[in-house]
Amino acid sequence: MSEASAVAEILDGARLARKPLEPGDFSHDLDLAEAYRAQHVGMALRLQRGEAAVGLKLGFTSKAKMRQMGVDSVIAGQLTDLMWIAEGGTLDLADFIHPRVELEVAFRLGSDVDFSAPNCDIADHIDAVAPALEIIDSRFAGFGFDLGKVIADNTSAAAFVIGPWLTWDGRNLSNLAAELTAPGQAVQVSSTAAIMGEPLRALTELRRLARDHQLVLRAGDIVLAGAATEAVALGEGTVEGRIAQLGRVVFQVKRSEKGSAL
Ligand code: OOG
Ligand code: MG
């Protein structure tokens, strides 16, 4: 078995068992190319089980997140339909290990992106924008990872919620007030400027990562541009994100005995 397959199996097992990997459980030291290969194998396992790819996400596009997690490079991960919680819907804590939530901007694409075209610009493909909440859930104990580990772990992707889509009109997203309210947590106040000065800039980083690591974007896909706030631990109650001009996005959190079939 290749190293990418071995790593993907370990991470997939930890996710399905909701059991985090302790430092002694994981001895692989992955460079970026190996880490993205492991991420692709992990996605293939999910697709084999019937999940569908629905887009990509960026991580560490804000200083707040880089500082919080002790890393300094932008990373990309992959989203599936099973991760998508309907706006206003309910997340069950029993389905996750130690989930955290963060406030993001989501883009929807109206056409396929051809990354081999020299003048390719993901922004040209946007057809809608929305406020979004991402739920991250590292498969490593205490979110203890380096870049190789978090990339192989599909950038801690676990779930996401997208607010009402607004038709894309090329609007300026560079400084919209952003606020995240989560049960038992101090309100996180930020601005979309926290996302690389303007969330559209994150798409330039995504083009580079997609070209280097064979990521794809098709018509209808979603891109999460990365957190504008630090991530906060999830507890039972209502989570609400608000971004000026874009609107609000809400979901409920409960804890059942058993969890569902994620
Ligand atoms: C990695 C995911 C980072 C973001 O928006 O910056 C991310 C993590 O913090 O566990 O999704
Ligand atoms: Mg995120």
Coordinates of C-alpha atoms and ligand atoms in Angstrom, one line a residue:
M1 CA 0.0 0.0 0.0
S2 CA 1.3 3.5 -0.8
E3 CA 2.0 5.9 2.0
A4 CA -0.9 8.1 0.7
S5 CA -3.3 5.2 0.9
A6 CA -2.1 4.2 4.4
V7 CA -2.5 7.7 5.7
A8 CA -5.9 8.1 4.1
E9 CA -7.1 4.9 5.7
I10 CA -6.0 5.9 9.1
L11 CA -7.6 9.3 8.9
D12 CA -10.8 7.9 7.4
G13 CA -11.0 5.4 10.2
A14 CA -10.5 8.0 12.9
R15 CA -13.3 10.2 11.3
L16 CA -15.8 7.3 11.1
A17 CA -15.0 6.1 14.7
R18 CA -15.0 9.7 16.0
K19 CA -11.8 8.9 17.7
P20 CA -8.9 11.4 17.4
L21 CA -5.4 10.2 16.6
E22 CA -3.0 10.7 19.5
P23 CA 0.6 11.7 18.5
G24 CA 1.8 8.1 19.0
D25 CA -0.9 6.8 16.6
F26 CA 0.5 8.7 13.5
S27 CA 4.2 8.5 12.6
H28 CA 3.9 9.8 9.0
D29 CA 5.9 12.9 8.1
L30 CA 4.3 14.2 4.8
D31 CA 5.5 16.8 2.4
L32 CA 2.9 18.9 0.6
A33 CA 2.7 16.7 -2.5
E34 CA 2.3 13.5 -0.4
A35 CA -0.2 15.2 1.8
Y36 CA -2.5 16.3 -1.1
R37 CA -2.1 12.7 -2.5
A38 CA -3.4 11.4 0.8
Q39 CA -6.3 13.9 0.7
H40 CA -7.2 12.7 -2.8
V41 CA -7.3 9.1 -1.6
G42 CA -9.4 10.0 1.3
M43 CA -11.9 11.7 -1.0
A44 CA -11.9 8.7 -3.3
L45 CA -12.9 6.6 -0.3
R46 CA -15.9 8.9 0.4
L47 CA -16.9 9.0 -3.3
Q48 CA -16.9 5.2 -3.3
R49 CA -19.4 5.3 -0.5
G50 CA -21.7 7.4 -2.6
E51 CA -20.8 10.9 -1.6
A52 CA -20.6 13.5 -4.3
A53 CA -17.9 16.2 -4.6
V54 CA -19.5 19.7 -4.3
G55 CA -16.5 22.1 -4.2
L56 CA -13.4 23.2 -2.5
K57 CA -12.4 25.1 0.7
L58 CA -9.5 27.2 1.6
G59 CA -7.8 27.2 5.0
F60 CA -5.5 29.7 6.8
T61 CA -6.5 32.6 4.5
S62 CA -6.7 34.9 7.6
K63 CA -4.0 35.9 10.1
A64 CA -6.5 35.1 12.9
K65 CA -6.5 31.4 11.8
M66 CA -2.8 31.2 11.1
R67 CA -2.1 32.5 14.5
Q68 CA -4.7 30.3 16.2
M69 CA -3.3 27.1 14.6
G70 CA 0.4 28.1 14.4
V71 CA 0.8 27.7 10.6
D72 CA 1.8 30.1 7.8
S73 CA 0.6 28.7 4.4
V74 CA -2.8 28.7 2.7
I75 CA -4.2 25.2 2.2
A76 CA -7.1 23.7 0.2
G77 CA -9.6 20.9 1.0
Q78 CA -12.5 19.2 -0.7
L79 CA -16.2 19.3 0.1
T80 CA -18.9 16.6 -0.3
D81 CA -22.7 16.7 -0.2
L82 CA -22.7 14.7 3.0
M83 CA -21.0 17.6 4.8
W84 CA -23.7 20.1 3.7
I85 CA -26.2 21.0 6.5
A86 CA -29.2 22.9 5.2
E87 CA -29.5 26.5 6.4
G88 CA -31.5 26.5 9.6
G89 CA -30.9 22.7 10.0
T90 CA -29.4 20.8 12.9
L91 CA -26.0 19.4 13.5
D92 CA -25.6 16.4 15.9
L93 CA -22.4 16.7 18.1
A94 CA -22.4 12.9 18.3
D95 CA -21.3 12.8 14.6
F96 CA -18.1 14.6 15.4
I97 CA -14.9 14.5 17.5
H98 CA -14.4 18.0 18.8
P99 CA -16.1 20.3 16.3
R100 CA -15.4 24.0 16.0
V101 CA -17.3 26.6 13.9
E102 CA -16.0 29.6 11.9
L103 CA -17.6 32.3 9.8
E104 CA -16.7 32.3 6.1
V105 CA -17.7 33.7 2.7
A106 CA -19.0 31.1 0.1
F107 CA -18.9 31.5 -3.7
R108 CA -20.9 29.4 -6.2
L109 CA -19.6 28.8 -9.7
G110 CA -21.7 29.0 -12.8
S111 CA -19.3 27.2 -15.1
D112 CA -16.4 24.7 -15.1
V113 CA -13.0 26.1 -14.4
D114 CA -10.2 25.1 -16.8
F115 CA -7.1 25.5 -14.7
S116 CA -4.8 24.8 -17.7
A117 CA -5.9 28.0 -19.4
P118 CA -3.2 30.6 -18.9
N119 CA -5.6 33.4 -18.1
C120 CA -7.8 31.3 -15.9
D121 CA -9.4 33.3 -13.1
I122 CA -11.8 31.6 -10.7
A123 CA -13.5 34.9 -10.0
D124 CA -14.8 35.0 -13.7
H125 CA -16.8 31.9 -12.9
I126 CA -18.7 33.1 -9.8
D127 CA -22.4 33.3 -10.1
A128 CA -23.4 33.8 -6.5
V129 CA -22.1 34.7 -3.0
A130 CA -23.4 33.9 0.5
P131 CA -22.4 34.0 4.1
A132 CA -21.4 30.6 5.4
L133 CA -20.4 28.7 8.5
E134 CA -17.8 26.0 8.4
I135 CA -17.6 23.2 11.0
I136 CA -14.0 21.9 11.3
D137 CA -13.1 18.8 13.2
S138 CA -9.5 17.7 13.1
R139 CA -8.9 14.0 13.2
F140 CA -5.8 14.8 15.3
A141 CA -6.1 15.1 19.1
G142 CA -6.3 18.7 20.3
F143 CA -6.1 19.9 16.6
G144 CA -2.4 19.1 16.9
F145 CA -1.1 19.1 13.4
D146 CA 1.5 20.4 11.0
L147 CA 0.8 21.4 7.4
G148 CA 1.3 17.9 6.0
K149 CA -1.1 16.4 8.6
V150 CA -3.9 19.0 8.2
I151 CA -3.8 18.8 4.4
A152 CA -3.9 15.0 4.4
D153 CA -6.8 15.3 6.9
N154 CA -8.7 17.3 4.2
T155 CA -8.0 20.5 6.1
S156 CA -10.2 19.4 9.0
A157 CA -13.3 19.7 6.8
A158 CA -16.4 18.2 8.5
A159 CA -19.5 20.2 7.7
F160 CA -20.8 23.5 6.4
V161 CA -23.9 25.6 6.2
I162 CA -24.6 28.2 3.5
G163 CA -26.9 31.1 3.9
P164 CA -29.1 32.5 1.2
W165 CA -27.3 33.0 -2.1
L166 CA -27.1 36.5 -3.6
T167 CA -26.6 36.8 -7.3
W168 CA -23.1 37.8 -8.0
D169 CA -22.7 41.4 -9.2
G170 CA -19.0 41.8 -8.8
R171 CA -19.5 43.7 -5.6
N172 CA -16.6 44.8 -3.4
L173 CA -16.2 42.3 -0.5
S174 CA -13.1 44.0 1.0
N175 CA -14.4 45.3 4.3
L176 CA -17.8 43.9 5.4
A177 CA -18.5 43.6 9.1
A178 CA -18.6 39.9 10.2
E179 CA -19.9 38.5 13.4
L180 CA -20.2 35.0 14.8
T181 CA -22.4 34.1 17.7
A182 CA -22.2 30.6 19.2
P183 CA -23.6 29.1 22.4
G184 CA -21.4 29.8 25.4
Q185 CA -18.8 31.7 23.4
A186 CA -17.8 35.3 23.3
V187 CA -19.1 36.9 20.1
Q188 CA -16.4 36.9 17.4
V189 CA -16.3 40.2 15.6
S190 CA -14.2 40.6 12.5
S191 CA -14.4 41.8 8.9
T192 CA -14.1 40.1 5.5
A193 CA -10.9 42.1 5.2
A194 CA -9.4 39.5 7.5
I195 CA -9.6 37.1 4.5
M196 CA -6.5 38.2 2.6
G197 CA -7.7 41.8 2.5
E198 CA -10.6 40.7 0.2
P199 CA -12.0 37.2 0.0
L200 CA -11.6 37.2 -3.8
R201 CA -7.9 37.2 -3.3
A202 CA -8.2 33.7 -1.8
L203 CA -9.3 32.5 -5.2
T204 CA -5.9 33.4 -6.7
E205 CA -4.3 31.2 -4.0
L206 CA -6.8 28.4 -4.8
R207 CA -5.9 28.6 -8.5
R208 CA -2.2 28.0 -7.6
L209 CA -3.1 25.1 -5.2
A210 CA -5.5 23.6 -7.7
R211 CA -2.8 23.6 -10.5
D212 CA -0.2 22.2 -8.2
H213 CA -2.3 19.5 -6.6
Q214 CA -4.9 18.5 -9.3
L215 CA -8.0 20.0 -7.6
V216 CA -11.0 20.6 -9.8
L217 CA -14.0 23.0 -9.9
R218 CA -17.1 22.4 -11.9
A219 CA -20.3 24.4 -12.7
G220 CA -22.4 24.5 -9.5
D221 CA -19.5 23.9 -7.2
I222 CA -19.0 25.9 -4.0
V223 CA -15.8 27.5 -2.7
L224 CA -15.4 28.4 0.9
A225 CA -12.8 31.3 1.1
G226 CA -11.6 30.6 4.6
A227 CA -12.5 31.9 8.1
A228 CA -12.8 35.6 8.9
T229 CA -12.8 34.7 12.6
E230 CA -11.0 32.3 14.9
A231 CA -12.9 29.0 15.2
V232 CA -14.8 28.4 18.4
A233 CA -15.8 25.1 20.0
L234 CA -19.4 24.0 19.3
G235 CA -22.0 23.5 22.0
E236 CA -25.7 22.9 22.0
G237 CA -27.9 25.8 20.9
T238 CA -28.1 28.2 18.0
V239 CA -25.1 29.3 15.9
E240 CA -25.5 32.5 13.8
G241 CA -23.1 34.2 11.4
R242 CA -23.8 37.7 10.0
I243 CA -21.9 39.5 7.2
A244 CA -22.9 43.0 6.3
Q245 CA -24.6 43.2 2.8
L246 CA -24.5 39.4 2.5
G247 CA -26.9 38.5 5.3
R248 CA -27.1 35.8 7.9
V249 CA -26.7 32.1 8.2
V250 CA -28.0 29.9 11.1
F251 CA -28.0 26.3 12.3
Q252 CA -28.9 24.4 15.5
V253 CA -26.6 22.2 17.5
K254 CA -27.9 19.2 19.6
R255 CA -26.4 16.1 21.0
S256 CA -28.0 12.7 20.4
E257 CA -27.0 9.4 22.0
K258 CA -25.8 7.7 18.9
G259 CA -25.2 10.1 16.0
S260 CA -26.2 9.4 12.4
A261 CA -24.5 7.6 9.5
L262 CA -21.8 10.2 8.5
Ligands
OOG1 C1 -7.8 23.7 9.5 C2 -8.8 24.4 8.7 C3 -8.7 25.9 8.5 C4 -9.9 28.0 7.7 O1 -10.9 28.5 7.3 O2 -8.9 28.7 8.0 C5 -9.8 26.5 7.9 C6 -8.0 23.9 11.0 O3 -8.0 25.0 11.5 O4 -8.2 22.8 11.6 O5 -10.8 25.9 7.5
MG2 MG -12.6 27.1 7.3

